[in-house]
Coordinates of C-alpha atoms and ligand atoms in Angstrom, one line a residue:
M1 CA -16.6 3.0 -15.9
P2 CA -17.3 3.1 -12.1
V3 CA -19.7 0.4 -11.1
A4 CA -22.8 1.3 -9.2
F5 CA -24.3 -1.0 -6.6
A6 CA -27.9 -1.6 -5.6
V7 CA -29.6 -3.8 -3.1
S8 CA -33.1 -5.3 -3.8
T9 CA -35.5 -7.6 -2.2
A10 CA -37.2 -8.5 -5.4
P11 CA -36.9 -12.1 -6.5
A12 CA -33.7 -12.5 -8.6
D13 CA -35.3 -14.3 -11.6
Q14 CA -37.7 -11.3 -12.0
V15 CA -35.2 -8.4 -12.0
K16 CA -34.4 -7.0 -15.3
A17 CA -30.7 -7.0 -16.1
D18 CA -28.3 -8.3 -18.8
L19 CA -26.9 -11.0 -16.6
L20 CA -28.1 -13.1 -13.6
A21 CA -25.3 -14.4 -11.5
V22 CA -26.1 -17.3 -9.1
P23 CA -23.7 -19.0 -6.8
V24 CA -22.9 -22.8 -7.0
F25 CA -21.1 -24.9 -4.3
A26 CA -18.5 -27.6 -4.7
G27 CA -20.1 -30.9 -5.8
N28 CA -22.3 -28.8 -7.9
L29 CA -24.7 -27.9 -5.2
L30 CA -27.0 -25.3 -6.4
G31 CA -26.9 -21.9 -4.2
P32 CA -29.8 -19.5 -3.8
G33 CA -31.3 -18.4 -7.1
A34 CA -29.8 -21.4 -9.1
D35 CA -32.9 -23.3 -9.1
A36 CA -34.4 -20.6 -11.4
V37 CA -31.7 -21.0 -13.8
D38 CA -32.2 -24.9 -13.6
R39 CA -36.0 -24.3 -14.5
A40 CA -35.1 -22.2 -17.3
L41 CA -32.9 -24.9 -18.7
G42 CA -36.0 -27.3 -18.2
G43 CA -34.2 -29.1 -15.3
G44 CA -30.9 -29.8 -17.3
L45 CA -28.7 -27.6 -15.3
A46 CA -26.9 -30.6 -13.4
A47 CA -26.2 -32.3 -16.8
F48 CA -24.9 -29.0 -18.3
M49 CA -22.4 -28.5 -15.5
T50 CA -21.1 -31.9 -15.8
E51 CA -20.7 -31.8 -19.6
A52 CA -18.9 -28.3 -19.2
G53 CA -16.5 -29.7 -16.7
F54 CA -17.8 -27.2 -14.1
E55 CA -16.8 -27.9 -10.7
A56 CA -17.8 -24.9 -8.7
K57 CA -14.4 -24.1 -7.5
T58 CA -14.0 -20.7 -6.0
G59 CA -14.1 -18.1 -8.7
Q60 CA -14.9 -20.5 -11.4
T61 CA -17.8 -19.4 -13.8
L62 CA -19.9 -20.9 -16.3
A63 CA -22.3 -19.1 -18.8
V64 CA -25.5 -20.8 -19.1
P65 CA -28.2 -20.3 -21.9
T66 CA -31.6 -19.3 -20.4
N67 CA -34.0 -19.4 -23.4
G68 CA -35.6 -16.1 -22.5
A69 CA -37.2 -17.7 -19.3
L70 CA -35.7 -15.2 -16.8
G71 CA -35.8 -11.4 -16.1
A72 CA -32.2 -11.4 -17.1
S73 CA -31.2 -11.9 -20.8
A74 CA -28.4 -14.6 -19.8
A75 CA -27.2 -16.4 -16.6
V76 CA -23.8 -17.2 -15.2
L77 CA -23.0 -19.7 -12.4
V78 CA -20.4 -18.5 -10.0
G79 CA -18.5 -21.1 -8.1
L80 CA -18.0 -20.7 -4.2
G81 CA -16.2 -23.9 -3.3
A82 CA -17.0 -26.2 -0.5
R83 CA -20.2 -25.0 1.2
D84 CA -18.9 -26.0 4.8
E85 CA -15.6 -24.3 4.2
L86 CA -16.9 -20.8 3.0
T87 CA -14.9 -17.7 4.0
V88 CA -15.6 -14.2 3.5
D89 CA -12.8 -13.9 1.1
A90 CA -14.4 -16.7 -1.1
F91 CA -17.1 -14.2 -1.6
R92 CA -14.5 -11.5 -2.5
K93 CA -13.1 -13.9 -5.1
A94 CA -16.6 -14.8 -6.5
G95 CA -17.1 -11.1 -6.9
A96 CA -14.1 -10.7 -8.9
A97 CA -15.0 -13.7 -11.2
L98 CA -18.6 -12.0 -11.6
A99 CA -16.9 -8.8 -12.9
K100 CA -14.3 -10.6 -15.0
G101 CA -17.2 -12.6 -16.6
A102 CA -19.4 -9.5 -17.2
T103 CA -17.2 -7.2 -19.2
K104 CA -19.5 -7.0 -22.1
V105 CA -22.8 -6.4 -20.2
A106 CA -23.9 -3.3 -18.6
S107 CA -25.9 -4.8 -15.7
V108 CA -25.9 -7.8 -13.5
V109 CA -28.3 -8.9 -10.8
T110 CA -26.7 -11.6 -8.3
T111 CA -27.9 -13.8 -5.4
L112 CA -24.2 -14.3 -4.3
A113 CA -24.6 -12.6 -1.0
E114 CA -27.6 -14.9 -0.3
A115 CA -25.3 -17.9 -0.1
A116 CA -23.6 -16.5 3.2
P117 CA -23.9 -19.3 5.9
A118 CA -25.3 -18.1 9.3
A119 CA -21.7 -18.4 10.7
L120 CA -20.6 -15.4 8.4
D121 CA -21.7 -11.8 8.9
R122 CA -24.0 -10.7 6.1
A123 CA -22.6 -7.2 6.0
E124 CA -19.2 -8.5 5.8
V125 CA -20.1 -10.8 3.0
G126 CA -21.8 -8.0 1.1
Q127 CA -18.7 -5.9 1.4
A128 CA -16.5 -8.7 0.1
V129 CA -18.7 -9.1 -3.0
V130 CA -18.7 -5.5 -3.7
E131 CA -14.8 -5.2 -3.3
G132 CA -14.4 -8.4 -5.4
V133 CA -16.4 -6.8 -8.2
L134 CA -14.4 -3.5 -8.0
L135 CA -11.0 -5.0 -7.3
G136 CA -11.5 -7.8 -9.8
G137 CA -12.9 -5.7 -12.7
Y138 CA -10.1 -3.2 -12.2
E139 CA -8.1 -2.2 -15.3
F140 CA -5.5 0.6 -15.7
L141 CA -6.1 1.8 -19.2
G142 CA -5.0 5.5 -19.1
Y143 CA -2.0 4.9 -21.2
K144 CA -3.8 3.0 -24.0
S145 CA -4.4 4.9 -27.2
A146 CA -7.7 2.9 -27.9
P147 CA -8.9 1.7 -24.5
M148 CA -11.6 -1.0 -24.5
P149 CA -12.8 -0.7 -21.0
S150 CA -15.4 -3.2 -19.4
K151 CA -19.1 -2.3 -20.0
L152 CA -20.3 -3.3 -16.6
A153 CA -22.0 -0.2 -15.0
E154 CA -24.5 -1.6 -12.3
V155 CA -24.6 -4.6 -10.1
T156 CA -27.7 -5.3 -8.0
L157 CA -27.4 -7.7 -5.0
V158 CA -30.7 -9.4 -4.1
S159 CA -31.2 -10.4 -0.5
R160 CA -33.9 -10.9 1.9
A161 CA -31.8 -9.2 4.7
A162 CA -31.4 -6.0 2.6
A163 CA -30.8 -3.5 5.4
T164 CA -27.8 -5.5 6.7
L165 CA -26.5 -6.1 3.3
R166 CA -26.7 -2.4 2.3
R167 CA -24.4 -1.4 5.1
G168 CA -21.9 -3.9 4.0
V169 CA -22.3 -2.9 0.2
E170 CA -21.8 0.9 1.0
R171 CA -18.5 0.0 3.1
G172 CA -17.3 -2.2 0.3
A173 CA -18.0 0.3 -2.4
T174 CA -16.1 3.0 -0.2
V175 CA -13.1 0.8 0.7
G176 CA -12.9 -0.8 -2.9
S177 CA -12.8 2.7 -4.6
A178 CA -10.1 3.9 -2.2
A179 CA -8.0 0.8 -3.0
I180 CA -8.7 1.5 -6.8
W181 CA -7.4 5.1 -6.2
A182 CA -4.2 3.6 -4.6
R183 CA -3.9 1.0 -7.6
D184 CA -4.0 4.0 -10.1
I185 CA -1.5 6.1 -8.4
V186 CA 0.9 3.1 -8.0
N187 CA 0.4 2.4 -11.9
T188 CA 1.1 5.8 -12.9
P189 CA 4.7 5.9 -14.3
A190 CA 7.0 8.1 -12.3
K191 CA 7.5 10.7 -15.1
D192 CA 3.9 11.6 -14.5
L193 CA 4.1 11.4 -10.7
S194 CA 6.8 13.5 -9.2
P195 CA 6.7 14.2 -5.5
V196 CA 5.0 17.6 -6.2
E197 CA 2.4 15.8 -8.5
F198 CA 2.1 13.1 -6.0
A199 CA 1.2 15.7 -3.1
K200 CA -1.2 17.5 -5.4
S201 CA -3.1 14.2 -6.1
A202 CA -3.4 13.7 -2.4
Q203 CA -4.8 17.2 -2.0
R204 CA -7.3 16.7 -4.8
L205 CA -8.5 13.3 -3.5
L206 CA -8.8 14.5 0.3
R207 CA -10.7 17.8 -0.6
G208 CA -14.0 17.8 1.0
K209 CA -13.4 14.5 2.8
G210 CA -13.0 16.1 6.4
V211 CA -9.1 15.7 6.2
K212 CA -6.8 18.7 6.8
V213 CA -3.9 18.5 4.4
D214 CA -0.6 20.3 4.9
V215 CA 2.1 20.0 2.1
L216 CA 5.7 20.7 3.3
D217 CA 7.9 21.9 0.4
E218 CA 11.8 22.0 0.5
A219 CA 12.0 25.2 2.7
A220 CA 9.4 23.7 5.2
L221 CA 11.4 20.5 5.3
K222 CA 14.5 22.4 6.2
R223 CA 12.8 24.3 8.8
E224 CA 11.4 21.1 10.4
R225 CA 14.9 19.5 10.3
C226 CA 13.8 16.6 8.0
G227 CA 17.2 15.8 7.0
G228 CA 16.3 12.2 5.6
I229 CA 13.9 13.4 3.4
L230 CA 16.1 16.3 2.0
G231 CA 19.0 14.1 1.7
V232 CA 17.3 11.3 -0.3
G233 CA 15.7 14.0 -2.4
M234 CA 19.0 15.8 -3.2
G235 CA 19.9 13.7 -6.4
S236 CA 16.6 14.4 -8.2
Q237 CA 15.5 17.4 -10.4
Q238 CA 12.1 16.8 -8.7
P239 CA 12.1 18.3 -5.2
P240 CA 10.7 16.3 -2.3
R241 CA 7.6 16.7 -0.3
L242 CA 6.0 15.7 3.0
V243 CA 2.4 15.5 3.0
K244 CA 0.7 15.7 6.6
M245 CA -2.9 14.7 6.9
T246 CA -5.2 15.0 10.0
Y247 CA -8.7 13.7 10.5
A248 CA -10.2 14.9 13.8
P249 CA -13.7 13.9 14.4
T250 CA -15.4 15.6 17.2
G251 CA -15.1 13.7 20.6
A252 CA -12.3 11.5 19.1
R253 CA -11.4 8.4 21.1
G254 CA -7.7 8.0 20.8
T255 CA -5.3 8.9 18.1
L256 CA -3.8 6.7 15.4
A257 CA -0.9 7.8 13.3
L258 CA -0.1 6.4 9.9
V259 CA 3.0 6.7 7.9
G260 CA 3.7 5.6 4.2
K261 CA 6.9 5.4 2.1
G262 CA 6.5 7.6 -1.0
V263 CA 9.6 7.0 -3.2
V264 CA 8.0 7.7 -6.6
F265 CA 11.0 6.1 -8.3
D266 CA 13.7 4.3 -6.7
S267 CA 16.8 4.0 -9.1
G268 CA 18.9 3.1 -6.0
G269 CA 20.7 6.5 -6.5
L270 CA 24.5 6.4 -6.7
S271 CA 24.3 2.8 -5.3
L272 CA 22.5 2.2 -8.6
K273 CA 20.2 -0.7 -9.2
P274 CA 20.7 -3.2 -12.0
A275 CA 18.4 -2.6 -14.8
G276 CA 15.9 -5.4 -14.1
G277 CA 15.6 -4.2 -10.5
M278 CA 14.5 -0.7 -11.5
E279 CA 11.6 -2.0 -13.8
T280 CA 9.0 -1.9 -11.2
M281 CA 10.5 0.9 -9.0
K282 CA 7.6 3.2 -9.8
T283 CA 5.7 1.0 -7.2
D284 CA 8.0 2.3 -4.3
M285 CA 5.4 4.7 -3.2
A286 CA 2.7 2.2 -2.6
G287 CA 2.8 2.6 1.1
A288 CA 2.1 6.4 0.9
A289 CA -0.6 5.7 -1.7
A290 CA -2.3 3.2 0.6
V291 CA -2.2 5.7 3.6
I292 CA -3.5 8.6 1.5
A293 CA -6.4 6.5 0.1
T294 CA -7.2 5.4 3.7
M295 CA -7.4 8.9 5.0
S296 CA -10.0 9.7 2.1
V297 CA -12.4 7.2 3.6
L298 CA -12.4 7.7 7.3
R299 CA -15.3 10.0 7.4
D300 CA -17.4 7.9 5.2
L301 CA -16.7 4.7 7.4
G302 CA -17.6 6.6 10.4
V303 CA -14.2 6.3 12.1
K304 CA -14.4 7.6 15.7
A305 CA -10.5 7.9 16.3
K306 CA -8.3 10.9 15.5
V307 CA -6.2 9.8 12.7
V308 CA -2.9 11.7 11.6
A309 CA -0.6 10.7 8.6
F310 CA 2.6 11.5 7.3
T311 CA 3.8 10.6 3.8
P312 CA 7.3 11.6 2.7
M313 CA 7.5 11.8 -1.1
V314 CA 10.9 11.8 -3.0
E315 CA 12.6 10.4 -6.1
N316 CA 15.9 8.5 -5.4
M317 CA 18.2 9.4 -8.3
P318 CA 22.0 9.5 -9.0
S319 CA 23.5 12.7 -10.1
G320 CA 26.2 15.3 -9.1
T321 CA 23.9 16.5 -6.4
A322 CA 23.0 13.1 -5.0
I323 CA 23.7 11.7 -1.5
R324 CA 26.9 9.7 -1.6
P325 CA 27.9 6.5 0.2
G326 CA 29.8 7.7 3.3
D327 CA 27.6 10.8 3.9
V328 CA 25.9 11.3 7.3
L329 CA 22.3 12.6 7.6
T330 CA 20.8 14.1 10.7
F331 CA 17.1 13.4 11.1
R332 CA 14.1 15.1 12.8
N333 CA 14.7 13.6 16.1
G334 CA 18.3 14.5 16.1
K335 CA 19.6 11.1 15.5
T336 CA 22.3 10.6 12.9
A337 CA 22.9 7.8 10.2
E338 CA 25.9 7.0 8.0
V339 CA 24.6 6.3 4.5
L340 CA 26.5 3.4 3.2
N341 CA 24.1 2.4 0.3
T342 CA 22.0 5.0 -1.2
D343 CA 19.5 2.3 -2.3
A344 CA 18.6 1.8 1.4
E345 CA 16.7 5.1 1.2
G346 CA 13.2 4.2 2.3
R347 CA 14.3 4.0 6.0
L348 CA 15.9 7.3 5.7
I349 CA 12.7 9.2 4.5
L350 CA 10.7 7.1 7.1
A351 CA 13.1 8.2 9.9
D352 CA 11.7 11.6 9.5
A353 CA 8.1 10.8 9.1
L354 CA 8.1 8.3 12.0
A355 CA 9.7 10.9 14.3
L356 CA 7.2 13.5 13.4
A357 CA 4.4 10.9 13.9
A358 CA 5.9 10.0 17.4
E359 CA 5.9 13.8 18.4
A360 CA 2.3 14.0 17.6
K361 CA 1.9 11.6 20.6
P362 CA -0.5 9.1 19.2
D363 CA -1.7 6.1 21.0
A364 CA -0.2 3.8 18.1
I365 CA 1.5 4.1 14.8
V366 CA 1.3 1.9 11.7
D367 CA 3.8 2.4 8.9
L368 CA 3.6 0.9 5.4
A369 CA 6.7 0.5 3.2
T370 CA 8.1 -1.3 0.2
L371 CA 11.2 -1.5 2.1
T372 CA 13.2 -4.6 1.4
G373 CA 13.8 -7.2 -1.1
A374 CA 14.9 -9.4 1.9
C375 CA 11.2 -9.5 3.0
M376 CA 10.3 -10.9 -0.3
V377 CA 12.9 -13.5 0.1
A378 CA 11.3 -14.3 3.4
L379 CA 7.7 -14.2 2.6
G380 CA 7.3 -14.2 -1.1
E381 CA 5.2 -11.8 -3.2
R382 CA 1.8 -12.0 -1.4
I383 CA 2.6 -11.8 2.3
A384 CA 3.6 -8.6 4.0
G385 CA 6.0 -8.8 7.0
L386 CA 4.8 -7.4 10.3
M387 CA 7.3 -6.0 12.9
T388 CA 6.2 -4.5 16.2
N389 CA 7.5 -3.1 19.5
D390 CA 4.2 -3.9 21.2
E391 CA 2.6 -7.3 21.0
P392 CA -1.0 -6.2 21.6
W393 CA -0.8 -3.5 19.0
G394 CA 0.8 -6.2 16.5
D395 CA -2.2 -8.4 17.2
Q396 CA -4.8 -5.8 16.6
V397 CA -3.2 -4.9 13.4
R398 CA -2.8 -8.6 12.4
A399 CA -6.4 -9.3 13.3
A400 CA -7.7 -6.5 11.0
A401 CA -5.5 -7.6 8.1
D402 CA -6.9 -11.3 8.7
Q403 CA -10.3 -10.2 8.6
V404 CA -9.9 -8.2 5.3
G405 CA -8.0 -11.1 3.6
E406 CA -4.6 -9.1 3.3
P407 CA -2.1 -11.7 4.5
V408 CA 0.5 -10.5 6.9
W409 CA 3.1 -12.4 9.0
P410 CA 5.1 -11.6 12.0
L411 CA 8.7 -11.1 11.9
P412 CA 11.0 -10.4 14.9
L413 CA 12.8 -7.2 15.8
P414 CA 15.9 -8.9 17.6
K415 CA 17.7 -6.7 20.1
D416 CA 20.7 -8.7 19.5
Y417 CA 20.9 -7.7 15.8
E418 CA 20.9 -4.0 16.9
K419 CA 24.8 -4.1 16.5
L420 CA 24.6 -5.0 12.9
I421 CA 23.4 -1.4 12.3
E422 CA 25.9 0.4 14.6
S423 CA 28.2 3.0 13.1
E424 CA 31.5 4.1 14.2
L425 CA 30.9 7.5 12.6
A426 CA 27.3 8.2 13.3
D427 CA 24.6 6.7 15.6
I428 CA 23.5 4.1 13.2
R429 CA 24.2 2.9 9.6
N430 CA 21.5 2.5 6.9
T431 CA 22.9 -1.0 5.9
A432 CA 23.6 -3.9 8.0
T433 CA 27.0 -5.4 8.3
S434 CA 25.4 -8.7 7.4
T435 CA 23.9 -9.6 4.2
Y436 CA 21.2 -11.7 6.1
G437 CA 18.0 -10.6 7.8
G438 CA 17.6 -7.4 5.9
A439 CA 13.9 -6.9 6.6
L440 CA 14.7 -7.2 10.4
T441 CA 17.7 -4.7 10.4
A442 CA 15.6 -2.3 8.2
G443 CA 12.8 -2.6 11.1
L444 CA 15.4 -1.9 13.7
F445 CA 16.6 1.0 12.0
L446 CA 13.0 2.3 12.0
Q447 CA 12.5 1.6 15.7
H448 CA 15.1 4.2 16.4
F449 CA 12.4 7.0 15.4
V450 CA 9.2 5.8 17.2
G451 CA 10.4 6.3 20.7
E452 CA 8.1 4.5 23.1
V453 CA 4.9 4.7 20.9
P454 CA 3.3 1.3 20.3
W455 CA 4.2 0.9 16.5
V456 CA 3.7 -1.7 13.7
H457 CA 5.9 -1.7 10.6
L458 CA 4.4 -3.5 7.5
D459 CA 6.9 -4.3 4.8
I460 CA 4.9 -4.5 1.8
A461 CA 7.6 -5.0 -0.9
G462 CA 6.1 -8.2 -2.0
P463 CA 2.2 -7.6 -1.9
S464 CA 2.3 -3.9 -3.2
R465 CA 2.7 -5.3 -6.9
A466 CA 1.3 -8.5 -8.4
P467 CA 3.2 -10.2 -11.2
S468 CA 0.0 -11.7 -12.7
D469 CA -3.8 -11.7 -12.3
N470 CA -5.0 -13.5 -9.2
G471 CA -8.8 -13.5 -8.3
Y472 CA -9.4 -9.9 -7.1
V473 CA -5.8 -9.0 -7.4
R474 CA -4.9 -7.7 -10.8
K475 CA -1.4 -7.5 -12.4
G476 CA 0.4 -4.4 -11.2
G477 CA -0.2 -2.1 -8.2
T478 CA -2.6 -3.9 -6.0
G479 CA -3.6 -1.2 -3.5
F480 CA -2.5 -3.5 -0.5
G481 CA -2.9 -2.1 2.9
V482 CA -6.0 0.3 2.1
R483 CA -8.5 -2.5 3.4
T484 CA -6.2 -3.4 6.4
L485 CA -5.9 0.4 7.4
A486 CA -9.5 1.1 7.0
E487 CA -10.3 -1.8 9.2
V488 CA -7.6 -0.9 11.7
A489 CA -8.9 2.7 11.8
T490 CA -12.5 1.6 12.2
R491 CA -11.9 -0.8 15.0
F492 CA -9.2 1.5 16.7
R493 CA -9.0 1.2 20.5
K494 CA -6.2 2.7 22.7
P495 CA -3.8 -0.4 23.0
R496 CA -3.5 -1.6 26.6
R497 CA -0.4 -0.5 28.2
K498 CA 2.4 -2.8 29.1
Ligands
BES501 N1 12.3 -0.2 -2.8 C1 13.5 -1.1 -2.3 C2 12.8 -2.5 -1.7 C3 12.1 -3.4 -3.0 C4 12.9 -4.3 -3.6 C5 10.9 -3.3 -2.9 C6 12.2 -5.0 -4.6 C7 10.1 -4.0 -3.8 C8 10.7 -4.9 -4.8 C9 14.3 -0.4 -1.3 O1 14.5 0.7 -1.3 C10 15.7 -1.2 -1.5 O2 16.3 -0.8 -2.4 N2 16.1 -1.9 -0.6 C11 17.4 -2.6 -0.5 C12 18.2 -2.4 0.7 C13 19.5 -2.8 0.7 C14 20.2 -1.8 -0.1 C15 20.0 -2.8 2.2 C16 17.1 -4.1 -1.0 O3 16.1 -4.6 -0.4 O4 18.0 -4.6 -1.6
MN502 MN1 16.1 1.4 -2.6
ZN503 ZN1 13.1 2.0 -2.1

C-alpha cells in the first residue's frame, strides 16, 4: 500500500495514531518527544533502555509500553546515533527503521524531523525521513501467491517549522516514489519485461507528467542508423526499442541529456555468461529505469532546465540470428566497432544513444549503466564509478550524489589506455586487449560517442542491486541513481566552459 504523509504542528503525544516514533541519540540521550514516552513509563525510560540493551545506534529501534498514557496506542524509540555527528543520511536510515518496525500498524506519528540540528537543512531532513520510510518499507510482492504486505498507510511528521518541513516531505514523497518505480521495474523478471513492454511501461508512467515520449521501433532504429542497438538486439525474439523523452519547461535554462542502459536481460549473447553470472542479469536495465523514473518527476520537482533522455532497450541473447564475435557494427555517428565479445553489449547500445544525445547539443550529458564487473572489482557493491571528460561537470554530479547519499567515486579515463581498444579492422574494438582496467576501457569506448559535450558516465553495476537488506536499501533492485539524477536536474546550471 502506498504510504501517505502529513505534517502537523500538534504536540506529538496528543496526535491519535497507532504508533508514536521518537528519536533517541547515542548515549541514550532523549530526542524531541521522547520525554512524553518517559512520562508514560513513569520516568522509567532510561532504565528500560539499559535493560533492553538499546544504544540508539543509527536505525536501531526499541518498542516501549506506554500504558495508554499517550494519544498513540504504542511507542517506539528510533536511534539516530551520535548527536554531534548527525547527517541527513542518518534521518533516511531512521525513516527506514521506522517503516520496518511499523509493518503491523496503519498509522504512525513521529517527531524524528524535530531532531534536526540547526546545521542541517530542515527541508532536506524531512525529505530524507520520507525517502527512508518509502525505500526502507519497500517490498516486491507481485510474484507471491499470498502476499502479506505491510499495513503502514499513514505517517504524520510533527514539527514547529511545518512549512519548511512540508516542502521536504513533498519532495521526498515524489523522489522516493520514483525510486520505487525503478525498483519494481528492475525486480520484474525479463520474461515479463521485454523491450516492447519496457517501452510501454515508460509511456504509461510518463503520461500526464509533462514529458513527450517517442518510441523508436526496429524500422525507426534502422532509419536512424542505430547499428549498435539493432546489432545487439538481433539475437533475441524480442525486438529492440529506443525511448526518447523530452521535458521542455517554458523559459528553460540550459539543456541536460540523460542516457540509461536498458538491457532487459544479459545472457552474454554468443559469448555466453556462466550460469551464476546470469542469475541477476534482469538487473541490466537499471540505468534506463532510473532515467525514466527521473523524467517522471521533473515537473513536480519544478526543474527549470530542459531535459532530454534516451534509453536503448534490448535483450542480449544467443541464437542463429545473434551478432557474432568478429562482426563489425556501424553506430549512429558513423563510427565502427569490432565486436570481439558479445557480452560487452552495453557500450554498443549506449554508443547510439550517446551519439543521439550529443546531437541534441545539450550543455551536459549523464549516462547510467550497469556496465562492467570490473567496476565492482574496483569499488564493490555499493559505490558507483564516475568517469568524466569535464572535471567541473563531474564535480557537479558528484556533489549531487553526495548530497542525496548515493555513493560515487571518480575513476580516470586515461588517454594512454586508448590503444587498448584500437582495432585493426574497425575504428575501435568492444573489449580491451588487457584484462585489467575494464571499467576504464568501457568508459573510453563510450567517450567516442559524446563529442565535445561535457559528459559523466556512472557505472552502476555494483549499487544497482543489493545482495541483502541494508537500511533503506532493500535486497534486489535499489533504484540507484534516481535520487542523484533528480538532484542533478534540480540544481542544473550550464557547466562553466574550459
Ligand atoms: N551487464 C554486464 C556487467 C555486469 C556484471 C553488471 C555483473 C552487473 C553485475 C556487462 O554487459 C558485461 O557483461 N560486461 C562484461 C564486459 C567484458 C566482456 C569486457 C564484464 O564486465 O565482464
Ligand atoms: Mn554483458
Ligand atoms: Zn550487460
